[in-house]
Short mmCIF file of C-alpha atoms in Angstrom, two decimals:
data_model
loop_
_atom_site.label_atom_id
_atom_site.label_comp_id
_atom_site.label_asym_id
_atom_site.label_seq_id
_atom_site.Cartn_x
_atom_site.Cartn_y
_atom_site.Cartn_z
CA MET E 93 0.05 -0.16 0.21
CA LEU E 94 2.35 2.63 0.79
CA PHE E 95 4.28 1.69 -2.75
CA ASN E 96 1.14 2.32 -4.38
CA ARG E 97 0.92 5.86 -2.30
CA LEU E 98 4.47 6.78 -3.33
CA LYS E 99 3.91 5.88 -6.92
CA LYS E 100 0.93 7.76 -7.40
CA VAL E 101 2.96 10.78 -5.92
CA PHE E 102 6.15 10.77 -7.72
CA ALA E 103 5.11 8.91 -10.89
CA PRO E 104 4.22 10.94 -14.13
CA ALA E 105 0.75 10.56 -14.89
CA ARG E 106 1.16 9.32 -18.47
CA ASN E 107 -0.24 6.91 -20.54
CA SER E 108 2.88 5.67 -22.71
CA GLU E 109 0.55 2.65 -24.17
CA ASN E 110 -1.06 5.00 -26.75
CA GLY E 111 1.56 7.64 -27.13
CA GLN E 112 -0.62 10.58 -25.53
CA ASN E 113 0.00 12.48 -22.23
CA LYS E 114 -2.96 12.67 -20.03
CA HIS E 115 -2.11 16.22 -18.51
CA LYS E 116 -2.34 19.25 -21.05
CA PRO E 117 1.46 20.43 -21.64
CA LYS E 118 2.30 23.69 -19.45
CA LYS E 119 3.61 26.91 -21.04
CA THR E 120 7.05 26.56 -22.18
CA THR E 121 9.67 28.78 -21.01
CA GLU E 122 9.65 30.96 -24.52
CA GLU E 123 6.14 31.54 -23.81
CA HIS E 124 6.42 32.81 -20.57
CA GLN E 125 9.41 35.03 -21.70
CA LYS E 126 7.53 36.70 -24.60
CA SER E 127 4.99 38.01 -22.31
CA ALA E 128 7.99 39.89 -20.58
CA PHE E 129 9.43 41.71 -23.41
CA VAL E 130 8.14 44.32 -25.69
CA PRO E 131 8.52 45.54 -29.53
CA LEU E 132 11.85 47.48 -30.26
CA SER E 133 11.65 51.34 -30.84
CA SER E 134 12.73 52.90 -33.72
CA SER E 135 15.12 55.14 -31.19
CA LEU E 136 18.87 53.72 -31.18
CA ASP E 137 19.02 55.49 -27.73
CA SER E 138 16.06 54.05 -26.07
CA ASN E 139 17.18 50.37 -27.57
CA LEU E 140 20.55 50.79 -26.24
CA SER E 141 19.14 51.57 -22.88
CA THR E 142 16.78 48.87 -22.92
CA LEU E 143 19.57 46.32 -22.95
CA ARG E 144 22.00 48.16 -20.67
CA ALA E 145 18.77 47.59 -18.30
CA ILE E 146 18.58 43.95 -19.08
CA PHE E 147 22.27 43.19 -19.02
CA GLY E 148 22.85 45.77 -15.87
CA LYS E 149 26.61 46.04 -15.46
CA SER E 150 27.65 43.04 -17.13
CA PRO E 151 31.46 43.15 -18.29
CA ASP E 152 31.20 41.25 -20.93
CA PHE E 153 28.20 43.03 -22.51
CA VAL E 154 29.94 45.24 -24.88
CA ILE E 155 28.85 48.05 -27.30
CA ASN E 156 30.96 48.90 -30.35
CA GLU E 157 30.24 52.45 -31.86
CA LEU E 158 31.26 52.12 -35.34
CA LYS E 159 33.50 54.68 -36.90
CA THR E 160 34.87 55.34 -40.54
CA ASP E 161 38.59 55.71 -40.97
CA ASP E 162 38.77 59.58 -40.30
CA ASP E 163 37.21 58.83 -37.18
CA HIS E 164 33.57 59.96 -37.78
CA ALA E 165 31.08 58.40 -36.13
CA LEU E 166 28.73 56.00 -37.90
CA PRO E 167 24.92 55.84 -37.19
CA ALA E 168 24.79 52.26 -36.09
CA VAL E 169 26.66 50.09 -33.07
CA VAL E 170 27.03 46.21 -32.48
CA CYS E 171 26.53 44.76 -29.39
CA CYS E 172 27.51 41.31 -28.34
CA ILE E 173 28.88 39.48 -25.19
CA ASP E 174 32.23 39.30 -25.63
CA SER E 175 33.14 35.93 -23.74
CA ILE E 176 30.39 33.38 -26.12
CA ILE E 177 31.47 35.09 -29.75
CA ASP E 178 34.31 34.65 -32.08
CA ASN E 179 36.28 37.88 -32.29
CA ALA E 180 37.58 37.23 -35.47
CA LEU E 181 33.74 36.88 -36.94
CA LEU E 182 32.97 40.03 -35.10
CA THR E 183 35.74 41.93 -36.74
CA ASP E 184 34.68 40.80 -40.06
CA LEU E 185 30.83 41.88 -39.36
CA MET E 186 32.15 45.31 -38.18
CA GLU E 187 34.46 45.83 -41.15
CA ALA E 188 31.44 45.05 -43.60
CA VAL E 189 28.81 47.39 -41.68
CA ILE E 190 31.30 50.22 -41.68
CA ALA E 191 31.85 49.71 -45.80
CA ALA E 192 27.96 49.41 -45.99
CA LEU E 193 27.21 52.57 -44.05
CA SER E 194 30.16 54.67 -45.61
CA THR E 195 28.62 54.48 -49.05
CA GLU E 196 25.05 54.81 -47.69
CA LYS E 197 24.61 56.29 -44.39
CA ASN E 198 20.66 56.06 -44.22
CA ILE E 199 20.48 52.65 -45.53
CA SER E 200 17.59 50.47 -43.72
CA ALA E 201 17.93 47.32 -42.24
CA ALA E 202 16.57 45.34 -44.82
CA ASN E 203 19.19 46.73 -47.18
CA LEU E 204 22.00 46.31 -45.05
CA LYS E 205 21.17 42.61 -44.36
CA SER E 206 22.15 41.91 -48.30
CA LYS E 207 25.60 43.93 -47.84
CA ILE E 208 26.79 41.67 -44.80
CA PRO E 209 28.48 38.81 -46.33
CA THR E 210 28.52 36.80 -42.58
CA GLY E 211 26.09 34.11 -42.60
CA HIS E 212 22.92 33.69 -40.44
CA VAL E 213 21.94 37.48 -40.49
CA LYS E 214 18.12 37.66 -39.46
CA PRO E 215 16.11 40.78 -38.88
CA LEU E 216 14.65 41.04 -35.47
CA TYR E 217 11.73 43.11 -34.18
CA SER E 218 11.27 42.39 -30.47
CA GLU E 219 13.40 42.57 -27.33
CA GLU E 220 13.11 38.99 -26.87
CA GLU E 221 14.47 38.42 -30.16
CA ALA E 222 17.05 40.21 -29.46
CA VAL E 223 17.86 39.19 -26.33
CA ARG E 224 17.86 35.46 -27.10
CA THR E 225 20.61 36.13 -29.91
CA LEU E 226 22.99 38.08 -27.63
CA LEU E 227 22.73 35.00 -25.23
CA ALA E 228 23.11 32.56 -27.87
CA GLY E 229 26.50 33.91 -29.05
CA GLY E 230 25.27 36.51 -31.58
CA ALA E 231 25.72 40.20 -32.57
CA LEU E 232 23.15 42.90 -32.71
CA ILE E 233 23.14 45.42 -35.48
CA LEU E 234 21.24 48.40 -34.21
CA LEU E 235 20.77 51.21 -36.62
CA LYS E 236 19.55 54.90 -35.86
CA ASN E 237 15.85 55.66 -36.74
CA ASP E 238 15.01 52.14 -37.48
CA ASN E 239 12.49 49.61 -35.36
CA CYS E 240 14.37 46.32 -36.94
CA ILE E 241 17.93 44.98 -35.58
CA LEU E 242 19.91 42.47 -37.36
CA GLY E 243 21.18 39.93 -35.52
CA ALA E 244 23.97 37.67 -36.97
CA SER E 245 25.80 34.44 -35.59
CA ILE E 246 29.00 34.82 -34.65
CA ALA E 247 29.18 32.33 -31.90
CA GLY E 248 32.50 30.86 -30.70
CA GLY E 249 34.68 31.08 -27.41
CA VAL E 250 36.34 28.52 -25.80
CA ARG E 251 35.24 24.82 -26.52
CA ARG E 252 36.13 21.57 -26.00
CA SER E 253 37.61 19.87 -29.32
CA VAL E 254 36.08 16.57 -30.09
CA GLU E 255 38.23 13.69 -28.19
CA GLU E 256 37.92 9.85 -27.69
CA PRO E 257 34.87 8.83 -25.29
CA THR E 258 36.56 8.45 -21.83
CA SER E 259 33.21 6.53 -20.28
CA GLN E 260 32.45 4.29 -23.16
CA THR E 261 36.20 3.17 -24.54
CA VAL E 262 36.46 0.45 -27.37
CA ILE E 263 39.26 -1.34 -29.13
CA ARG E 264 37.93 -1.50 -32.61
CA GLY E 265 35.75 1.55 -33.46
CA PRO E 266 35.41 5.28 -34.24
CA LYS E 267 37.29 7.47 -31.36
CA GLU E 268 34.97 10.53 -31.76
CA GLY E 269 32.75 11.41 -28.62
CA PHE E 270 30.09 14.11 -28.19
CA THR E 271 31.13 17.26 -26.85
CA GLU E 272 29.34 19.86 -24.57
CA ASP E 273 28.52 22.26 -27.56
CA ILE E 274 25.63 20.85 -29.15
CA SER E 275 26.28 22.55 -32.59
CA VAL E 276 28.89 20.14 -33.23
CA ASN E 277 27.38 17.22 -31.57
CA LEU E 278 24.51 17.96 -34.54
CA ALA E 279 27.48 17.89 -36.93
CA LEU E 280 29.10 14.62 -35.84
CA LEU E 281 25.44 12.86 -36.27
CA ARG E 282 25.28 14.33 -39.55
CA ARG E 283 28.60 13.09 -40.95
CA ARG E 284 27.16 9.42 -40.15
CA LEU E 285 23.78 10.14 -41.18
CA LYS E 286 23.72 11.64 -44.81
CA THR E 287 20.11 11.45 -45.30
CA PRO E 288 17.60 14.06 -45.50
CA ASP E 289 15.37 11.80 -43.17
CA LEU E 290 17.56 12.73 -40.23
CA LYS E 291 15.08 15.08 -38.29
CA PHE E 292 15.64 17.38 -35.56
CA GLU E 293 13.07 19.20 -33.43
CA GLN E 294 14.43 22.03 -30.78
CA HIS E 295 12.92 22.84 -27.47
CA ILE E 296 14.16 25.84 -25.22
CA ILE E 297 13.86 24.58 -21.51
CA GLY E 298 15.02 26.22 -18.24
CA THR E 299 14.39 30.02 -17.27
CA TYR E 300 17.32 31.02 -16.40
CA THR E 301 19.72 28.43 -18.29
CA GLN E 302 17.68 28.77 -21.43
CA THR E 303 19.06 25.25 -22.51
CA ARG E 304 18.75 23.86 -26.23
CA VAL E 305 17.13 20.40 -26.24
CA VAL E 306 16.83 18.55 -29.81
CA VAL E 307 15.20 15.50 -30.25
CA ALA E 308 16.82 13.64 -33.14
CA TYR E 309 15.24 10.74 -35.18
CA LEU E 310 14.96 9.17 -38.64
CA ASP E 311 11.71 9.95 -40.44
CA GLY E 312 10.12 6.67 -41.60
CA ILE E 313 11.97 4.31 -39.51
CA VAL E 314 10.95 5.73 -35.88
CA ARG E 315 7.44 5.19 -34.57
CA PRO E 316 5.11 8.73 -35.22
CA GLU E 317 3.64 7.98 -31.83
CA VAL E 318 6.89 7.86 -29.92
CA VAL E 319 8.23 10.72 -31.52
CA LYS E 320 5.36 12.81 -30.40
CA GLU E 321 5.08 11.45 -26.82
CA VAL E 322 8.55 12.28 -26.49
CA ASN E 323 8.11 16.06 -27.55
CA ALA E 324 4.96 16.14 -25.56
CA ARG E 325 7.19 15.32 -22.34
CA LEU E 326 9.67 17.63 -23.04
CA MET E 327 7.22 21.00 -23.80
CA ALA E 328 5.44 19.70 -20.06
CA ILE E 329 8.86 20.60 -18.34
CA ASP E 330 8.45 23.92 -16.24
CA THR E 331 11.82 24.40 -14.49
CA ASP E 332 14.60 27.06 -13.83
CA SER E 333 17.34 25.31 -15.29
CA ILE E 334 18.49 21.95 -17.20
CA LEU E 335 22.05 21.62 -16.69
CA GLU E 336 22.85 18.15 -17.90
CA SER E 337 20.76 15.43 -19.82
CA GLY E 338 20.23 13.66 -16.08
CA TYR E 339 17.60 16.70 -15.71
CA ILE E 340 15.64 15.67 -18.61
CA GLU E 341 16.13 11.80 -17.85
CA GLU E 342 14.23 12.33 -14.43
CA PHE E 343 11.55 14.58 -15.87
CA ILE E 344 10.48 12.15 -18.51
CA GLN E 345 11.22 8.67 -17.95
CA ASP E 346 8.43 6.47 -17.21
CA ALA E 347 9.21 4.68 -14.05
CA ALA E 348 10.16 7.30 -11.26
CA ILE E 349 10.44 4.71 -8.64
CA THR E 350 12.69 1.86 -10.21
CA PRO E 351 16.49 1.53 -9.97
CA PHE E 352 16.60 0.18 -13.19
CA PRO E 353 17.19 2.76 -15.93
CA THR E 354 14.61 3.13 -18.63
CA MET E 355 16.64 5.47 -20.63
CA LEU E 356 20.53 4.76 -22.17
CA ASN E 357 22.98 7.53 -22.26
CA THR E 358 25.75 7.62 -24.63
CA GLU E 359 28.53 9.89 -25.43
CA ARG E 360 29.47 8.23 -28.63
CA PRO E 361 28.01 9.34 -31.90
CA ASP E 362 28.35 6.03 -33.62
CA THR E 363 26.12 4.33 -30.68
CA LEU E 364 23.22 6.98 -31.31
CA ALA E 365 23.52 6.84 -35.14
CA GLY E 366 23.00 2.89 -34.76
CA SER E 367 20.04 3.60 -32.18
CA LEU E 368 18.03 5.77 -35.03
CA LEU E 369 18.56 3.30 -37.13
CA ASP E 370 17.03 0.84 -35.01
CA GLY E 371 13.95 3.37 -34.57
CA MET E 372 14.81 4.77 -31.42
CA VAL E 373 14.82 8.84 -30.48
CA GLY E 374 17.78 10.60 -29.20
CA ILE E 375 17.63 13.66 -27.07
CA LEU E 376 20.49 15.66 -26.96
CA VAL E 377 21.29 18.69 -24.41
CA ASP E 378 23.48 21.53 -24.81
CA GLY E 379 26.18 21.39 -22.41
CA THR E 380 27.14 17.70 -21.89
CA PRO E 381 28.35 15.09 -24.29
CA PHE E 382 25.57 12.72 -22.63
CA VAL E 383 23.05 12.01 -24.92
CA LEU E 384 19.52 10.41 -24.16
CA ILE E 385 18.30 7.29 -26.01
CA ALA E 386 14.79 5.85 -26.04
CA PRO E 387 12.83 4.10 -26.19
CA VAL E 388 15.11 0.83 -24.88
CA THR E 389 14.96 -2.40 -23.28
CA PHE E 390 16.56 -4.50 -20.53
CA PHE E 391 19.02 -6.03 -23.06
CA ASN E 392 20.16 -2.81 -24.65
CA PHE E 393 22.10 -2.09 -21.19
CA PHE E 394 24.33 -5.25 -22.35
CA GLN E 395 25.39 -4.03 -25.77
CA SER E 396 28.19 -2.21 -26.62
CA SER E 397 29.07 -0.49 -30.09
CA GLU E 398 31.81 -2.62 -30.53
CA ASP E 399 29.78 -5.65 -30.81
CA TYR E 400 29.21 -4.82 -34.52
CA TYR E 401 32.35 -3.85 -35.54
CA GLN E 402 33.99 -7.06 -35.14
CA ARG E 403 32.94 -10.87 -35.91
CA TYR E 404 29.52 -12.12 -34.63
CA ASP E 405 30.97 -15.13 -32.78
CA ILE E 406 33.28 -12.89 -30.64
CA SER E 407 30.56 -10.49 -29.86
CA THR E 408 28.19 -13.24 -29.11
CA PHE E 409 30.65 -14.69 -26.50
CA LEU E 410 31.22 -11.13 -25.14
CA ARG E 411 27.77 -10.63 -24.46
CA ALA E 412 27.67 -14.12 -22.84
CA ILE E 413 30.41 -12.68 -20.64
CA ARG E 414 28.58 -9.54 -19.34
CA LEU E 415 25.44 -11.49 -18.64
CA MET E 416 27.13 -13.86 -16.67
CA SER E 417 28.94 -10.83 -14.77
CA PHE E 418 25.71 -9.65 -14.11
CA PHE E 419 24.53 -12.39 -12.38
CA VAL E 420 27.29 -12.90 -10.61
CA ALA E 421 27.45 -9.07 -9.40
CA LEU E 422 23.84 -9.49 -8.24
CA LEU E 423 23.61 -12.91 -6.68
CA LEU E 424 27.08 -13.86 -5.50
CA PRO E 425 27.71 -12.40 -2.12
CA SER E 426 23.93 -13.59 -1.37
CA LEU E 427 24.38 -16.76 -2.36
CA TYR E 428 27.93 -17.07 -0.33
CA ILE E 429 25.69 -15.94 2.52
CA ALA E 430 22.82 -18.17 2.23
CA ILE E 431 24.84 -21.54 1.69
CA THR E 432 27.37 -20.82 4.56
CA THR E 433 24.54 -19.80 7.25
CA PHE E 434 21.40 -21.93 6.20
CA GLN E 435 22.38 -24.37 3.62
CA GLN E 436 25.75 -25.91 4.47
CA GLU E 437 24.84 -29.28 2.99
CA MET E 438 24.99 -27.91 -0.58
CA ILE E 439 28.55 -27.31 -0.05
CA PRO E 440 31.15 -30.14 -0.75
CA THR E 441 32.96 -31.75 2.31
CA THR E 442 36.46 -30.69 1.74
CA LEU E 443 35.19 -27.05 0.72
CA LEU E 444 33.00 -26.92 3.72
CA ILE E 445 35.80 -28.10 5.99
CA THR E 446 38.15 -25.26 4.56
CA LEU E 447 35.29 -22.44 4.81
CA ALA E 448 34.59 -23.64 8.42
CA GLY E 449 38.33 -23.43 9.16
CA GLN E 450 38.56 -19.73 7.86
CA ARG E 451 35.40 -18.75 9.66
CA GLU E 452 36.36 -20.30 13.11
CA GLY E 453 37.94 -17.05 14.24
CA THR E 454 35.89 -14.42 12.64
CA PRO E 455 33.73 -12.39 15.05
CA LEU E 456 30.61 -11.19 12.61
CA PRO E 457 28.34 -13.63 10.96
CA ALA E 458 28.54 -13.72 7.02
CA LEU E 459 25.90 -11.21 6.67
CA TYR E 460 27.47 -8.64 8.75
CA GLU E 461 30.84 -9.46 7.28
CA ALA E 462 29.80 -9.12 3.39
CA LEU E 463 27.61 -6.04 4.37
CA ALA E 464 30.80 -4.55 6.01
CA MET E 465 33.00 -5.42 3.32
CA GLU E 466 30.51 -4.10 0.30
CA LEU E 467 30.30 -0.92 2.56
CA ILE E 468 34.24 -0.51 2.66
CA PHE E 469 34.66 -1.46 -1.17
CA GLU E 470 32.29 1.15 -2.02
CA VAL E 471 33.68 3.99 -0.11
CA ILE E 472 37.28 3.02 -1.75
CA ARG E 473 35.54 2.94 -5.19
CA GLU E 474 33.75 6.32 -4.51
CA ALA E 475 37.10 8.02 -3.13
CA GLY E 476 38.95 6.89 -6.19
CA VAL E 477 36.67 8.77 -8.42
CA ARG E 478 36.61 11.82 -6.26
CA MET E 479 40.43 12.15 -5.73
CA PRO E 480 42.54 13.92 -8.45
CA ARG E 481 43.18 11.58 -11.13
CA VAL E 482 47.09 11.24 -10.87
CA ILE E 483 46.55 9.48 -7.12
CA GLY E 484 43.14 8.19 -7.78
CA PRO E 485 43.57 4.85 -8.94
CA ALA E 486 46.41 4.07 -6.74
CA ILE E 487 44.61 4.86 -3.74
CA SER E 488 41.85 2.47 -4.89
CA ILE E 489 44.05 -0.15 -5.93
CA VAL E 490 46.24 0.02 -2.94
CA GLY E 491 43.50 0.90 -0.06
CA ALA E 492 41.42 -2.38 -1.31
CA LEU E 493 44.82 -4.48 -1.21
CA VAL E 494 45.93 -3.25 2.11
CA LEU E 495 42.62 -3.55 3.73
CA GLY E 496 41.79 -6.74 2.52
CA GLN E 497 44.85 -8.31 3.71
CA ALA E 498 45.06 -6.36 7.01
CA ALA E 499 41.34 -7.38 7.67
CA VAL E 500 41.83 -11.15 7.06
CA GLN E 501 45.42 -11.05 9.18
CA ALA E 502 43.42 -9.43 11.86
CA GLY E 503 40.85 -12.16 11.95
CA LEU E 504 37.92 -9.93 11.10
CA VAL E 505 36.75 -11.32 7.78
CA SER E 506 37.62 -14.50 6.18
CA GLY E 507 39.69 -14.80 3.31
CA ALA E 508 36.77 -16.42 1.13
CA MET E 509 34.59 -13.32 1.82
CA VAL E 510 37.56 -11.45 0.28
CA ILE E 511 37.67 -13.12 -2.46
CA VAL E 512 33.72 -13.11 -3.27
CA VAL E 513 33.47 -9.22 -2.30
CA SER E 514 36.40 -8.79 -5.24
CA PHE E 515 35.09 -10.96 -7.67
CA THR E 516 31.98 -9.27 -7.43
CA ALA E 517 33.08 -5.80 -7.87
CA ILE E 518 35.18 -6.82 -11.08
CA ALA E 519 32.07 -8.74 -12.27
CA ASN E 520 30.12 -5.17 -11.73
CA PHE E 521 32.71 -3.37 -13.88
CA VAL E 522 32.00 -5.52 -16.94
CA ILE E 523 28.51 -4.17 -17.68
CA PRO E 524 28.65 -1.79 -20.30
CA SER E 525 26.13 0.37 -18.75
CA ILE E 526 26.90 2.57 -15.69
CA ASN E 527 23.56 3.12 -14.77
CA MET E 528 22.60 -0.43 -14.96
CA ALA E 529 25.88 -1.16 -12.83
CA SER E 530 24.51 1.21 -10.43
CA ALA E 531 21.14 -0.59 -10.23
CA VAL E 532 22.89 -3.86 -9.67
CA ARG E 533 24.92 -2.62 -6.85
CA LEU E 534 21.90 -1.19 -5.35
CA VAL E 535 19.34 -4.36 -5.50
CA ARG E 536 22.70 -6.45 -4.47
CA PHE E 537 22.52 -5.07 -0.95
CA ILE E 538 18.89 -5.93 -0.60
CA LEU E 539 19.14 -9.55 -1.61
CA MET E 540 22.31 -9.75 0.88
CA ILE E 541 19.91 -9.00 3.47
CA LEU E 542 17.15 -11.51 2.69
CA ALA E 543 20.20 -14.17 2.11
CA GLY E 544 21.20 -13.62 5.88
CA THR E 545 17.55 -13.96 7.21
CA PHE E 546 15.96 -16.53 5.09
CA GLY E 547 18.46 -17.94 3.19
CA LEU E 548 17.97 -19.49 -0.34
CA PHE E 549 14.05 -18.81 0.47
CA GLY E 550 15.08 -15.20 0.75
CA ILE E 551 16.80 -14.69 -2.45
CA LEU E 552 13.82 -16.37 -4.54
CA ALA E 553 11.63 -14.21 -2.52
CA GLY E 554 13.57 -10.96 -3.81
CA LEU E 555 13.96 -12.20 -7.29
CA ILE E 556 10.55 -13.04 -7.86
CA PRO E 557 8.98 -9.34 -7.25
CA LEU E 558 12.05 -8.26 -9.20
CA LEU E 559 11.67 -10.22 -12.43
CA ALA E 560 7.86 -9.14 -11.77
CA HIS E 561 8.82 -5.52 -12.10
CA LEU E 562 11.39 -5.50 -14.77
CA VAL E 563 8.68 -7.16 -16.79
CA SER E 564 5.98 -4.28 -15.99
CA LEU E 565 8.46 -1.64 -16.76
CA ARG E 566 7.59 0.31 -19.58
CA SER E 567 10.13 2.88 -21.67
CA PHE E 568 7.77 4.97 -24.22
CA GLY E 569 5.24 2.45 -24.74
CA ILE E 570 7.85 -0.25 -25.10
CA ASN E 571 7.94 -3.44 -22.97
CA TYR E 572 11.12 -3.16 -20.88
CA PHE E 573 11.88 -7.01 -20.93
CA MET E 574 10.94 -7.51 -24.87
CA PRO E 575 11.60 -9.51 -26.81
CA TYR E 576 10.78 -12.00 -24.07
CA ALA E 577 7.60 -10.21 -22.57
CA PRO E 578 5.99 -10.22 -25.17
CA TYR E 579 7.66 -12.59 -27.13
CA PHE E 580 9.28 -11.47 -30.69
CA LYS E 581 11.17 -14.26 -32.40
CA SER E 582 12.87 -12.27 -35.20
CA ASN E 583 14.38 -9.86 -32.35
CA LEU E 584 16.29 -12.48 -30.71
CA LYS E 585 18.79 -12.33 -33.52
CA ASP E 586 20.56 -9.31 -31.82
CA LEU E 587 20.29 -10.15 -27.95
CA LEU E 588 21.79 -13.09 -26.44
CA LEU E 589 23.34 -13.87 -29.89
CA ARG E 590 24.49 -11.59 -32.19
CA VAL E 591 23.87 -13.09 -35.65
CA PRO E 592 26.00 -11.93 -38.80
CA TRP E 593 24.90 -8.77 -40.55
CA TRP E 594 23.44 -10.49 -43.68
CA ALA E 595 21.03 -12.60 -41.28
CA MET E 596 19.67 -9.19 -39.61
CA LYS E 597 16.95 -8.49 -42.38
CA THR E 598 14.85 -6.63 -40.40
CA ARG E 599 14.78 -3.90 -37.43
CA PRO E 600 13.64 -4.56 -33.94
CA ASN E 601 9.72 -5.15 -33.48
CA ARG E 602 7.54 -2.65 -31.65
CA LYS E 603 10.70 -0.13 -31.82
CA ALA E 604 10.99 0.59 -36.04
CA GLY E 605 8.03 2.35 -37.79
CA PRO E 606 7.24 1.83 -41.37
CA ASN E 607 10.52 0.95 -42.88
CA LYS E 608 11.12 -2.37 -41.05
CA PHE E 609 13.76 -3.49 -43.51
CA ARG E 610 17.75 -3.02 -42.87
CA GLN E 611 18.87 -4.73 -46.39
CA ALA E 612 17.95 -6.47 -49.38
CA PRO E 613 17.31 -10.36 -48.66
CA ASN E 614 19.72 -12.77 -49.92
CA GLN E 615 22.61 -10.87 -48.93
CA TYR E 616 24.81 -14.15 -47.99
CA PRO E 617 28.27 -13.75 -49.09
CA THR E 618 29.72 -15.87 -52.15
CA SER E 619 33.52 -16.17 -52.73
CA SER E 620 34.65 -16.25 -56.29
CA ASP E 621 35.58 -19.82 -56.20
CA GLU E 622 32.12 -20.99 -55.85
CA ALA E 623 31.49 -18.82 -59.11
CA GLY E 624 34.12 -20.65 -61.09
CA VAL E 625 36.54 -17.89 -61.78
CA TRP E 626 39.76 -18.64 -60.26
CA GLN E 627 39.33 -22.39 -61.66
CA ALA E 628 38.88 -20.69 -65.44
CA GLU E 629 41.68 -18.49 -64.91
CA ASP E 630 43.92 -21.38 -63.85
CA LYS E 631 43.60 -23.88 -67.25
CA GLN E 632 44.50 -20.60 -69.18
CA GLN E 633 47.72 -20.23 -67.30
CA PRO E 634 50.68 -22.01 -68.93
CA LYS E 635 52.11 -24.69 -67.27
CA GLU E 636 55.84 -24.47 -65.89
CA ASN E 637 58.63 -26.90 -66.69
#
C-alpha cells in the first residue's frame, strides 16, 4: 500500500501505451518570456538603454560604436557578449557594416542585410528575439531611426575539441565522442547519417539556463507516436534550469520509483546513429556530451557499439560474458551468505571444512561480514573517483589490497569473503552501462539482507518480485523485457546472440516504424571460387616446366 501511494505521488500521470500525455502541456519557457518583452523602438538610444537595463553592469556585454577611418561616427552600433563569440567573425562583421554605411549612411536594415557577407543574418523585431540572439552567441546591429535590429550568428569562445569518449571506450571503432557544444554534436551525427530523413526538433527549456534540447530521429524508421510522446513530455517541463541530460531523464522517464534505468545514455556518435537506425529517438542537451536514447529494453544495456564492429561469434561470446557478470554481481554475495549460513549441506565436504576453518576466528556472522566488506569497497571506489586522477587509481587499488589483507590477518573477515567481494566488484565493472551497474549495486544489498535472514528462500523471494517489476516496466510504450515479454522471435537475432549482419534483415519489432527492413534479401556472402572464376583463370595459365 505504501509503494502504491509513493507511486501515485512521484510517477508522472502518463499513458505511454497510446503515446498520449494525460495532462495538458504547460507553457514553455519561451512562452513565459514572450510576455516579459515588448517590441523594439525606432530610437537607437532607447534600444541601447533597454539592453543596458536588461544586462545591468555585466562586463562582458560590449557595445561597439562604429566609426570610419577618419574617426567619423556612423549611425549604428554592434552589441555582443564578448565571452561567447568569435572575435575574428566580429571583426569581419563590423568591417562589412562600416563599408556599407560609408557609402550609404541612411541605409535600412533590410538593405544592410544583403550587404553583410557573414552568414545567418536575420531581422529581429522584439526585445525577446534580441536578448535570445545575444545569449546564443550572436551580435546585434542597431541602426538609427529603424525599429528593426539585425542579428548575426558569430558564436565562438573556448570550447572542448572532439576527443575520444572516456566512459565508453572501444578497441575497434570510431574514436570520436560528443562534446558540450550541441552544434558540434549535431554535426557529428550528420556526418554519419547523410540523409534528409534525419530530423531535428528543438526545445528551449529552463527559465534561467535557456538550454537547447534537440530531439533527433529518422523519419520513416521511427514510430511517429514515440516522437510525439517525447516532444509532449519535453514541452511539459517547466523548471528553472537544465544543466545536464540527467535533469531531462528524471523529468520524462516512465517509472520514477525504480533502480533500473529506462533510458540509455551515450557519448558516442556511432552508438546514437545505430540506435536511430533501429527506430529509437535521441535527445541531445546543450552543455553535456551525454545523449539520451529511448525507447530501450533491458538487454540494450548489455550491448556495446563494438559488438557490431567485429565478428559475430566474438560479439556473442562477449555478450555472454556480460550477462554472466551481471548475475555474478547481483547474486554471488547473497548466495555465499545463504549457503554458508543456512544451506551448508550444498557445499562439498572438503570445501566446507576449509571455509569452516577460515570462519572459526571471525567474530561477525556472514551477513554482517559481507555488508561491511561491500560498504568498505564502495567507500574506496567513491574515493578513487573523487580524488585527483594522478593518485585516484593508486589509492583505490592500494586501499583495497591493504585493507583486505589487514582485515584477514586481523581475523575480522575470512579470506573467502574477500575473494567473493573482490570478484563481485570486478564483475560489476564488466557491465557496459554505468546506470545498470549502479542499479545492480543497489539491488545486491537487498538480496544480501534477504539471504542472511531467510537463506536461499529469501533470495528467491527477492528475485520473483524483481522479475515481475522488470516485466512491468515500460520505456515510452515499449515493454522493458521485450522480446521475451512479449515474445518476438525475430528480435532474438540481436539479443543474447549476435547473428551476422547479412542475417539481420529487419529492425526490432515495436521500435521501428513503417520501414522495418534494414537490407535486401539474399545478402549471404559468396566467394569467387564458387563462381568458378579462379578455376577458369588457372586453366588458361601456361604450365611451368
